[in-house]
mmCIF file of C-alpha atoms in Angstrom:
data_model
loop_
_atom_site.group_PDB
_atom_site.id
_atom_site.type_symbol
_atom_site.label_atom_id
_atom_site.label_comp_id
_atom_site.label_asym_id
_atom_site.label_seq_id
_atom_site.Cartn_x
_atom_site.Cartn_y
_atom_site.Cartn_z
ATOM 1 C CA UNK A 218 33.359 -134.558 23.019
ATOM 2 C CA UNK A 219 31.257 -134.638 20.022
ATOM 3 C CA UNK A 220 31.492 -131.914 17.040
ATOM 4 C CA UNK A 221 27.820 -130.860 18.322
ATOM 5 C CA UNK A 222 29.116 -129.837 21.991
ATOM 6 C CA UNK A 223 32.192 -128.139 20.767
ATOM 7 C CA UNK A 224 30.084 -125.752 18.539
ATOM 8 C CA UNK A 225 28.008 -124.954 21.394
ATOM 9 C CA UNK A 226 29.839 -124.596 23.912
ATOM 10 C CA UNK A 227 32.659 -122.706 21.497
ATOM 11 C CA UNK A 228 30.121 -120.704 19.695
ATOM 12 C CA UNK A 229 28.477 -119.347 23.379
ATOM 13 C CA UNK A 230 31.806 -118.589 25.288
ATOM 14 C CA UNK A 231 32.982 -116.215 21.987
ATOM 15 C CA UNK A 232 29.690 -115.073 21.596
ATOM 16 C CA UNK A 233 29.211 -113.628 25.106
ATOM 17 C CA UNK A 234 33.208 -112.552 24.734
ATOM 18 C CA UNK A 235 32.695 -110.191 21.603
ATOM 19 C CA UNK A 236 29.237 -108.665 23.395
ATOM 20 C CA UNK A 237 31.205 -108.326 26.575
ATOM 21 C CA UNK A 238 34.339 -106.852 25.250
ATOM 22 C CA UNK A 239 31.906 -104.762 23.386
ATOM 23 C CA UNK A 240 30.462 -103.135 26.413
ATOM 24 C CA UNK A 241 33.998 -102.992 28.317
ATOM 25 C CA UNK A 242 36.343 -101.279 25.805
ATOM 26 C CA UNK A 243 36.754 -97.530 25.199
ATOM 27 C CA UNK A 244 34.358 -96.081 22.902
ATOM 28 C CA UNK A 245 36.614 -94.483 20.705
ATOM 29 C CA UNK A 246 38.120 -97.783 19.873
ATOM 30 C CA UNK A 247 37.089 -99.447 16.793
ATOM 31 C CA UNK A 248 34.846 -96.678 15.553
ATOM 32 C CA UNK A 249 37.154 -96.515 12.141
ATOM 33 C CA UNK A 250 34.793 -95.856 9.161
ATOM 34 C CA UNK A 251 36.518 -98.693 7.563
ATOM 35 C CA UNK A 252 35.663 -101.056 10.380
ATOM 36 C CA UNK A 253 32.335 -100.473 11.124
ATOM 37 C CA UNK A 254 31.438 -100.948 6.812
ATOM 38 C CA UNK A 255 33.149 -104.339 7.057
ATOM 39 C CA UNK A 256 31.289 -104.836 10.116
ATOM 40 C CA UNK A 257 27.988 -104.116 8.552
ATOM 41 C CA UNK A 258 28.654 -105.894 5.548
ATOM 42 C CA UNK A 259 30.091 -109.197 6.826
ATOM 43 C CA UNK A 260 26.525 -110.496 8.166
ATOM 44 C CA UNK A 261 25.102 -109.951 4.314
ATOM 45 C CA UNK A 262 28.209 -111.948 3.078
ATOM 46 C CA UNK A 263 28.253 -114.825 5.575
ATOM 47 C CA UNK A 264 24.079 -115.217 5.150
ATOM 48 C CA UNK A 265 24.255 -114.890 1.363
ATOM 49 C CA UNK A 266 26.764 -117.845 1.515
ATOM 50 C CA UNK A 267 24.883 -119.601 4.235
ATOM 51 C CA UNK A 268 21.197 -119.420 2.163
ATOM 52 C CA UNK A 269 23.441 -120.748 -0.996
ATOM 53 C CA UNK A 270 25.311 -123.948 0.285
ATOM 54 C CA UNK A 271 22.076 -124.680 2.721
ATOM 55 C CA UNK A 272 19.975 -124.743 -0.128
ATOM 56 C CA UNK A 273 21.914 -126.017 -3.280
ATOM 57 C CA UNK A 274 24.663 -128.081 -1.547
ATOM 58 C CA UNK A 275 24.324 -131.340 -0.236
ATOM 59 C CA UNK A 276 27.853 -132.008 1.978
ATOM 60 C CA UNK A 277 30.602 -131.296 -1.112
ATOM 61 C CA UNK A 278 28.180 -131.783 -4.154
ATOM 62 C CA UNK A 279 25.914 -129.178 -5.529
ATOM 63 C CA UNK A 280 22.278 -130.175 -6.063
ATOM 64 C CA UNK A 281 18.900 -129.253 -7.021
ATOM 65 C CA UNK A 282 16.067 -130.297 -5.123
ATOM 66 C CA UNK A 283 12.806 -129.354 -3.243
ATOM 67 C CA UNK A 284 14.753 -127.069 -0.864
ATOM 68 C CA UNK A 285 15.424 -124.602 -4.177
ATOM 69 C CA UNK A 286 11.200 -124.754 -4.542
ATOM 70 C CA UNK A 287 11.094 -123.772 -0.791
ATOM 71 C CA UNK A 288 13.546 -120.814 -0.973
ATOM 72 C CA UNK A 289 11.801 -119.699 -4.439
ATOM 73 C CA UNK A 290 8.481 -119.441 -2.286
ATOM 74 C CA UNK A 291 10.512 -117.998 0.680
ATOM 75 C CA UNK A 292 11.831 -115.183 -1.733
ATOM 76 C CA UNK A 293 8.178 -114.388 -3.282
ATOM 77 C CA UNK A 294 6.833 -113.929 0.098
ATOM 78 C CA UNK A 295 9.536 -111.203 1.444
ATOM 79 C CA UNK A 296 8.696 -109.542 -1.915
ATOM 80 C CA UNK A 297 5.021 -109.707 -1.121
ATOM 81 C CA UNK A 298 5.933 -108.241 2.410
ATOM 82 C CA UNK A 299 5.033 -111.024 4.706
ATOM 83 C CA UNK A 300 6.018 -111.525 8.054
ATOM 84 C CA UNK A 301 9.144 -113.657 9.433
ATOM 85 C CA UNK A 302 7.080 -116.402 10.154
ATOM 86 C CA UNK A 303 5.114 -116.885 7.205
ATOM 87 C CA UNK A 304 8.542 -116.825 5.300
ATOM 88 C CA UNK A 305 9.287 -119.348 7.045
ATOM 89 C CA UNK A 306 6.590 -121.390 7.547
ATOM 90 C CA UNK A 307 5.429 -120.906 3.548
ATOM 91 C CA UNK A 308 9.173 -122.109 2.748
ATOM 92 C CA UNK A 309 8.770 -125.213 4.696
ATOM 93 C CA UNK A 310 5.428 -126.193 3.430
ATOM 94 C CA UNK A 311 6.193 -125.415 -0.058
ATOM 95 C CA UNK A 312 9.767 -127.577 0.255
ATOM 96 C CA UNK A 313 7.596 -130.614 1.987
ATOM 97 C CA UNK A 314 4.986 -130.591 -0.454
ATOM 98 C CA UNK A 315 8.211 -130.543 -3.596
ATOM 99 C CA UNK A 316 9.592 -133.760 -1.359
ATOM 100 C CA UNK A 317 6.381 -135.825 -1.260
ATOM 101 C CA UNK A 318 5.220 -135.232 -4.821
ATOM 102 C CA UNK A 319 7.927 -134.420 -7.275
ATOM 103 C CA UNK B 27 3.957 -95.831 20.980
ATOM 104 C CA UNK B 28 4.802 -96.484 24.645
ATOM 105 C CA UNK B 29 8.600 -97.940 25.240
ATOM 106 C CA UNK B 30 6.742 -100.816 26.745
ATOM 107 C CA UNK B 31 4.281 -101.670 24.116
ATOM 108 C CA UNK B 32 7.392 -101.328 21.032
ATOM 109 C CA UNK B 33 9.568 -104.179 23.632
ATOM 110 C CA UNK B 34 6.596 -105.957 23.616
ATOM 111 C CA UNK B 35 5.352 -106.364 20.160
ATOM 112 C CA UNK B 36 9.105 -107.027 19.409
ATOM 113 C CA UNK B 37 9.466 -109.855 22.043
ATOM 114 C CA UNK B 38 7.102 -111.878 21.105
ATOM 115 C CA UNK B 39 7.381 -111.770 17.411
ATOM 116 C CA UNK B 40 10.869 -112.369 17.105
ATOM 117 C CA UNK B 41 10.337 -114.880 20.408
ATOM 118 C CA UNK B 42 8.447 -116.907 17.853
ATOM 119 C CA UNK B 43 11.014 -117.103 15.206
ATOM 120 C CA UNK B 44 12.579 -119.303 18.119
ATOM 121 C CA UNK B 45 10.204 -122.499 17.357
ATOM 122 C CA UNK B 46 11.930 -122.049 13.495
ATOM 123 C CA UNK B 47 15.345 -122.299 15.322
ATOM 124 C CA UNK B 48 14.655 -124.804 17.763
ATOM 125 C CA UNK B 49 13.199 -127.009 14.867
ATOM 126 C CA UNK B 50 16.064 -126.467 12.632
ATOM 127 C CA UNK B 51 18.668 -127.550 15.527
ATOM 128 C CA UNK B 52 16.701 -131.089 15.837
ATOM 129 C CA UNK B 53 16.327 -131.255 11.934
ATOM 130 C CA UNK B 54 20.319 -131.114 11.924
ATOM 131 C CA UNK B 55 20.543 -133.297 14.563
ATOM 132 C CA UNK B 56 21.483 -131.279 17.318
ATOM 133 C CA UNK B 57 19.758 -132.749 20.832
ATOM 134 C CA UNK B 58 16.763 -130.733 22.240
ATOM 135 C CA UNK B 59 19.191 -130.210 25.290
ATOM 136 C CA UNK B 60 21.940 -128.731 22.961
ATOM 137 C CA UNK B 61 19.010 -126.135 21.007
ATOM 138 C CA UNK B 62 17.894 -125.043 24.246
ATOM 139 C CA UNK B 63 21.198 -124.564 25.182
ATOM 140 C CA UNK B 64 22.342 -122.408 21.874
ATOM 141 C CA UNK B 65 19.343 -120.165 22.668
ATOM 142 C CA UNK B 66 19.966 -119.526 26.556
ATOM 143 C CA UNK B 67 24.143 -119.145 26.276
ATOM 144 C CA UNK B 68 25.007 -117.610 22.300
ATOM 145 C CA UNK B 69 21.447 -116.140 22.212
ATOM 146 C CA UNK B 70 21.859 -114.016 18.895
ATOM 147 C CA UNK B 71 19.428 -115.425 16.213
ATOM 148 C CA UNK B 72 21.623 -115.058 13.050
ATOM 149 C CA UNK B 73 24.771 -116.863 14.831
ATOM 150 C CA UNK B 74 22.805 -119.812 16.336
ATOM 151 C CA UNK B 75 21.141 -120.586 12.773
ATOM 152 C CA UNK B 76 24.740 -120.409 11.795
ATOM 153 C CA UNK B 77 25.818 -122.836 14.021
ATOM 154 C CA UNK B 78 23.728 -125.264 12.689
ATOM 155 C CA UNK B 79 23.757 -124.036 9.063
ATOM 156 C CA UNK B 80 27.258 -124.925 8.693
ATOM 157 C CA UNK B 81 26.709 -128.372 10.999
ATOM 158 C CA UNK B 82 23.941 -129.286 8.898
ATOM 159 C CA UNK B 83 25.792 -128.794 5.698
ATOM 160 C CA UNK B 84 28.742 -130.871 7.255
ATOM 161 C CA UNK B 85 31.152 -128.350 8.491
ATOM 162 C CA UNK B 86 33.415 -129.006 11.309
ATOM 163 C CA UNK B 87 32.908 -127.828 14.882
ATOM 164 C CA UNK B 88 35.784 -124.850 14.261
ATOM 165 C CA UNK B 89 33.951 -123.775 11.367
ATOM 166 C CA UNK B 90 30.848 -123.185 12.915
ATOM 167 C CA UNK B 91 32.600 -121.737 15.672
ATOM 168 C CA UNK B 92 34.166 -118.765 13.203
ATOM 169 C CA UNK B 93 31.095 -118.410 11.101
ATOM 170 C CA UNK B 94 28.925 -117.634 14.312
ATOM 171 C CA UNK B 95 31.375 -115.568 15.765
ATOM 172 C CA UNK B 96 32.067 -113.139 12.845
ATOM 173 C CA UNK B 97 28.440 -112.999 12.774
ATOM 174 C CA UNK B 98 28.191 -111.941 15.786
ATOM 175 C CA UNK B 99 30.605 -109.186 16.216
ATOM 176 C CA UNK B 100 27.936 -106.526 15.673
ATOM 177 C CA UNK B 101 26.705 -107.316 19.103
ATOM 178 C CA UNK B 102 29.909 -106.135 20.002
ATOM 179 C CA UNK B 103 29.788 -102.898 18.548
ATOM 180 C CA UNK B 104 26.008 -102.621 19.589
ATOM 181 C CA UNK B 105 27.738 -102.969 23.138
ATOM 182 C CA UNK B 106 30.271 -100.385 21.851
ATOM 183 C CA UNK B 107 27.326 -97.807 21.148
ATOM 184 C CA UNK B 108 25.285 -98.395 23.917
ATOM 185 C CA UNK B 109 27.618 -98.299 26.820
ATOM 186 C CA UNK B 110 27.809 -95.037 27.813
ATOM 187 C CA UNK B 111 24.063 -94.595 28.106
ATOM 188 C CA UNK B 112 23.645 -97.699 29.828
ATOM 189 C CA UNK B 113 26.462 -96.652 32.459
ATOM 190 C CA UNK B 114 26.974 -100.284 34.152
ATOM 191 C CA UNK B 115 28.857 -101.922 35.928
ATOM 192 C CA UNK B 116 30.126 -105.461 37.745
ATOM 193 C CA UNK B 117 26.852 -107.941 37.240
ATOM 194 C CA UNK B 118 24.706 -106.098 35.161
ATOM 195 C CA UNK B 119 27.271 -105.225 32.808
ATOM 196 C CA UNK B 120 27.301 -109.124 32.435
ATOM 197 C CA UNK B 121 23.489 -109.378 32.101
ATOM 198 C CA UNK B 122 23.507 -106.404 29.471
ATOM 199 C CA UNK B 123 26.087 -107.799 27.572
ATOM 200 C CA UNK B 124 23.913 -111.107 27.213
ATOM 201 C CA UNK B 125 20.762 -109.361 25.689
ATOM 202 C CA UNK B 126 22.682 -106.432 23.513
ATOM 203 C CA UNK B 127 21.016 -107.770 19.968
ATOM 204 C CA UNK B 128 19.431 -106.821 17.712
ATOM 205 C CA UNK B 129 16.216 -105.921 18.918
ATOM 206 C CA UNK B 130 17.035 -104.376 22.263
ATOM 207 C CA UNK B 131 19.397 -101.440 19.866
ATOM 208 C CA UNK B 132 16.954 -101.332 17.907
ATOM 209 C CA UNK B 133 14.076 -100.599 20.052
ATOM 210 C CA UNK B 134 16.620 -98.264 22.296
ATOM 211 C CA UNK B 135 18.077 -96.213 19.776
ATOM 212 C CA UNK B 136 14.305 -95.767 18.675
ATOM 213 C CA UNK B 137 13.594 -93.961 22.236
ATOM 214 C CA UNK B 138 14.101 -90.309 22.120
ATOM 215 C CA UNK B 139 15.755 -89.917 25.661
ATOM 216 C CA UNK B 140 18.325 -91.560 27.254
ATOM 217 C CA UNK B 141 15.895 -93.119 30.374
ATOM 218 C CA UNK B 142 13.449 -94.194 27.797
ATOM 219 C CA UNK B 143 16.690 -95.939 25.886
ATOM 220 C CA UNK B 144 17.781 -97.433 28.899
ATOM 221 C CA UNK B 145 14.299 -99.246 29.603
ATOM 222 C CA UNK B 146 13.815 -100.247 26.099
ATOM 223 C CA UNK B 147 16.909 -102.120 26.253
ATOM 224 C CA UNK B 148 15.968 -104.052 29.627
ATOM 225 C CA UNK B 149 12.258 -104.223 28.336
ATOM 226 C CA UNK B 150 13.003 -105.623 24.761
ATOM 227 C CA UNK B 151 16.670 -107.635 25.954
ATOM 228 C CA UNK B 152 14.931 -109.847 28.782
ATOM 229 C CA UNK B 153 11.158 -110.081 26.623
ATOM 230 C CA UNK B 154 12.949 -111.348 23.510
ATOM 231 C CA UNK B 155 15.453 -113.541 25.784
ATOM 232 C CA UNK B 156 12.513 -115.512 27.750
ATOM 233 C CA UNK B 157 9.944 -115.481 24.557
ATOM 234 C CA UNK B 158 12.786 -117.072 22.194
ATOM 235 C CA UNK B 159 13.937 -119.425 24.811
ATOM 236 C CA UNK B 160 10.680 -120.670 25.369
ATOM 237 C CA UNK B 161 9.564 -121.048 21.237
ATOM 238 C CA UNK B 162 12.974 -122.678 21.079
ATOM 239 C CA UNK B 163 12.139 -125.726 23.333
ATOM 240 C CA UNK B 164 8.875 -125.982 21.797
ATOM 241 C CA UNK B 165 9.949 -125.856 17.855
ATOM 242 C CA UNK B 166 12.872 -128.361 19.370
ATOM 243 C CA UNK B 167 10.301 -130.551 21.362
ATOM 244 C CA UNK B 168 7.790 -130.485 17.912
ATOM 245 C CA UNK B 169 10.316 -131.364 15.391
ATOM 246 C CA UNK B 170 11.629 -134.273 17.428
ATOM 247 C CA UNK B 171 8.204 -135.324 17.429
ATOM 248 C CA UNK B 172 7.483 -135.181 13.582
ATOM 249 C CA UNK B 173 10.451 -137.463 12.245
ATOM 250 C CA UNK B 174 12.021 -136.822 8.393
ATOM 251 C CA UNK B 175 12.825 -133.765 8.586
ATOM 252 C CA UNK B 176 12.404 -133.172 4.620
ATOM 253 C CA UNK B 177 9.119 -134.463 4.854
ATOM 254 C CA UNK B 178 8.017 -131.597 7.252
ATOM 255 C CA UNK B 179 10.306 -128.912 4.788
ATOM 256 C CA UNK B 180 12.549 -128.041 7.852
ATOM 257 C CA UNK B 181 15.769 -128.048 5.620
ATOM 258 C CA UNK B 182 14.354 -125.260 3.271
ATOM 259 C CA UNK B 183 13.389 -123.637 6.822
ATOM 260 C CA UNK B 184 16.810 -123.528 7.611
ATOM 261 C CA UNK B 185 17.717 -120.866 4.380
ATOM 262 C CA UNK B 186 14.674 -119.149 4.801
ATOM 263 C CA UNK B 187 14.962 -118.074 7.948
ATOM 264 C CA UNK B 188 18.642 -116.620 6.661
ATOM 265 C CA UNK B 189 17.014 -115.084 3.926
ATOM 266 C CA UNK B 190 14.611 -113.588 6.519
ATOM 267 C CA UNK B 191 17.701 -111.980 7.815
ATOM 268 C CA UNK B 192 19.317 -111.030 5.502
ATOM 269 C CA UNK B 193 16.281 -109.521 3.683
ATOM 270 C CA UNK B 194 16.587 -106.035 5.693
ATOM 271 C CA UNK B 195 20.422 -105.755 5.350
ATOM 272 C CA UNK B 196 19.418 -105.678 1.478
ATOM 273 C CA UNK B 197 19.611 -101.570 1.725
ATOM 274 C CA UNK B 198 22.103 -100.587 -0.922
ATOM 275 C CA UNK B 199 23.796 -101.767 -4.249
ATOM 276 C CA UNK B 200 26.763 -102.487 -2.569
ATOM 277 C CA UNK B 201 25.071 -105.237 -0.328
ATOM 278 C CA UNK B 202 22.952 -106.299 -3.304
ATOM 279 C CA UNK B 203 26.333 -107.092 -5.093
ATOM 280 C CA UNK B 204 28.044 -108.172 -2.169
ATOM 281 C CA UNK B 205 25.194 -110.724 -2.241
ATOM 282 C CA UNK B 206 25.588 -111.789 -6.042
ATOM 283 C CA UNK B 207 29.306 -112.221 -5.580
ATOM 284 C CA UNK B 208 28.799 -114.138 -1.945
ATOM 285 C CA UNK B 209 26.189 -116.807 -3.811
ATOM 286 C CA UNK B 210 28.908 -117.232 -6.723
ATOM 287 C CA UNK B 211 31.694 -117.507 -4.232
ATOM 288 C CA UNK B 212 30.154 -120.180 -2.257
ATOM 289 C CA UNK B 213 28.790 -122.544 -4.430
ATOM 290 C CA UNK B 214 31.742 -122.397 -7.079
ATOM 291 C CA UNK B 215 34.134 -123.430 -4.105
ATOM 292 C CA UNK B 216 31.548 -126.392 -2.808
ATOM 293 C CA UNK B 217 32.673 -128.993 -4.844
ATOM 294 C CA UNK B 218 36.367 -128.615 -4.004
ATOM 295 C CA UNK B 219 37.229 -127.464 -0.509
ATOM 296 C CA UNK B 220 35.733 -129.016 2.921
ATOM 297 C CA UNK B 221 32.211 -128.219 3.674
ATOM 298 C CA UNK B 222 31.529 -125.028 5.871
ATOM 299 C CA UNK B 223 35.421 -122.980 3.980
ATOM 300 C CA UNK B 224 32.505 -121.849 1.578
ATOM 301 C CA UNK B 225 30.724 -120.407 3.791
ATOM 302 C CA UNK B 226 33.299 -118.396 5.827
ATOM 303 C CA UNK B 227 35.400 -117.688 3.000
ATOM 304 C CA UNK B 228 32.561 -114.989 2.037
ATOM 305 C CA UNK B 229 34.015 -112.706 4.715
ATOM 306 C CA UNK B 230 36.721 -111.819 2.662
ATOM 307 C CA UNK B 231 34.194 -110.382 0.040
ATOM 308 C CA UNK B 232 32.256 -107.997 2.787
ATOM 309 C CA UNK B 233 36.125 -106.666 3.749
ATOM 310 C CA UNK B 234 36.854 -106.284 -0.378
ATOM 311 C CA UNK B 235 34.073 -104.728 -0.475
ATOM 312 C CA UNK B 236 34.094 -102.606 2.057
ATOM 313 C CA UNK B 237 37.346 -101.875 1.844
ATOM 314 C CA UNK B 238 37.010 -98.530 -0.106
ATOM 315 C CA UNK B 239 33.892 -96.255 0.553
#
């Protein structure tokens, strides 16, 4: 089985596991103040990490190219208070426009 | 605002964030087949983009595995939260526990009583679940179309729609320099260890620093 199926498949089955157990255990469980900061502060570390290596790594080496330019626009829009999919969709253009002409 | 019009609005807005996901699977070389699939079985936006975040940047299938998962276990205590009011059991426990994201708490825990929770959830859970599916297949469908995927900017799409997420969570100092010390972290380790251990090595910065209050 190829690395693609085995994150899908792997990814879904835990996914629906941690929502599941989530609506099966006891309430009182896991409601530690300590857990629930972690909790809330793991997503900003693991997309923090994620925006870095997807946008200055290229496999093991770090680089800089047009996807830096994209991000740069991506950041000036949430700024400017724009909508998800103009943040997106400015990114991309802005990233395909550094890959054509610089 | 009426429950119904709040599920709405959210739906389809955050349905169409879908085409940016099912054009960032294809761009990373995941089949249309596979995206589609990522959006109907994990459906949690942050986890799937994570899935192929950590693919596309050449981490192994474990890897994304772990990443996705520890991004996901706030579903989990979304489920935690939400559970007594929902009151389920058997099967629809199982169909709750598919749409408790985001969006569905959020729009519940908006409602002021617990019948107009309950019906946010269902309204927002399923609207989001058959919007996104649907912009999924067609962002998958259009960037198999299109070719390069750099020439189209789909691999700065990729960290933009994190930043996108992450943009909210920005509420505090302490996620603002959990943030600083997450880009150091990752792209001082790139160079030496396996692609995708960057990535989920953060996690140990969120429990640092979260450790004390």
């Amino acid at each position: 089985m190829s690395t693609f199926w085995i994150a899908v498949i792997g990814s879904s089955a835990l996914a629906f596991a941690v929502k599941f157990i989530g609506a099966s255990v006891p309430e009182t469980f896991l409601s530690n103040p300590r857990i629930l900061r972690i909790n809330t502060l793991i997503p900003v570390a693991l997309l923090t990490a994620l925006i870095s290596v997807n946008t200055f790594a290229d496999k093991t080496q770090l680089v800089l190219d047009h996807r830096a330019l994209g991000i740069a626009a991506a950041v000036t829009l949430l700024i400017a208070k724009a909508p998800f999919p103009v943040v997106v969709v400015g990114a991309a253009i802005t990233s395909a426009l550094a890959y054509r002409y610089i | 605002m009426s429950v119904k019009r709040d599920s709405f609005s959210v739906s389809i807005t955050v349905g169409a964030y879908g085409s940016a996901f099912g054009a960032a699977a294809v761009a990373a070389d995941f089949s249309v087949l596979q995206a589609c699939l990522l959006s109907l079985l994990l459906f949690s936006g942050a986890s799937q983009f994570a899935v192929v975040g950590v693919i596309a940047a050449g981490g192994t299938a474990i890897n994304a595995i772990a990443t996705s998962t520890l991004l996901g276990t706030r579903n989990g205590l979304y489920g935690l939260r939400l559970a007594p009011i929902l009151k389920l059991r058997g099967w629809r426990r199982v169909v709750a526990a598919q749409i408790t994201i985001d969006e569905s708490i959020g729009v519940a825990l908006a409602q002021k009583d617990e019948a107009e929770m309950r019906r946010g959830f269902w309204y927002t859970g399923f609207g989001v679940f058959i919007f996104w599916n649907l912009f999924t297949l067609a962002g998958a469908l259009g960037a198999q179309a299109i070719g390069d995927p750099s020439a189209w900017g789909l691999d700065a799409a990729v960290p933009a729609a994190f930043l996108g997420l992450l943009w909210p969570r920005l509420s505090d100092r302490k996620s603002w320099v959990l943030a600083g010390f997450a880009i150091l972290l990752a792209l001082s380790l790139t160079p030496f260890v396996p692609a995708g251990i960057p990535i989920i090595s953060c996690t140990l910065l969120a429990i640092i620093i979260g450790w004390r209050k």
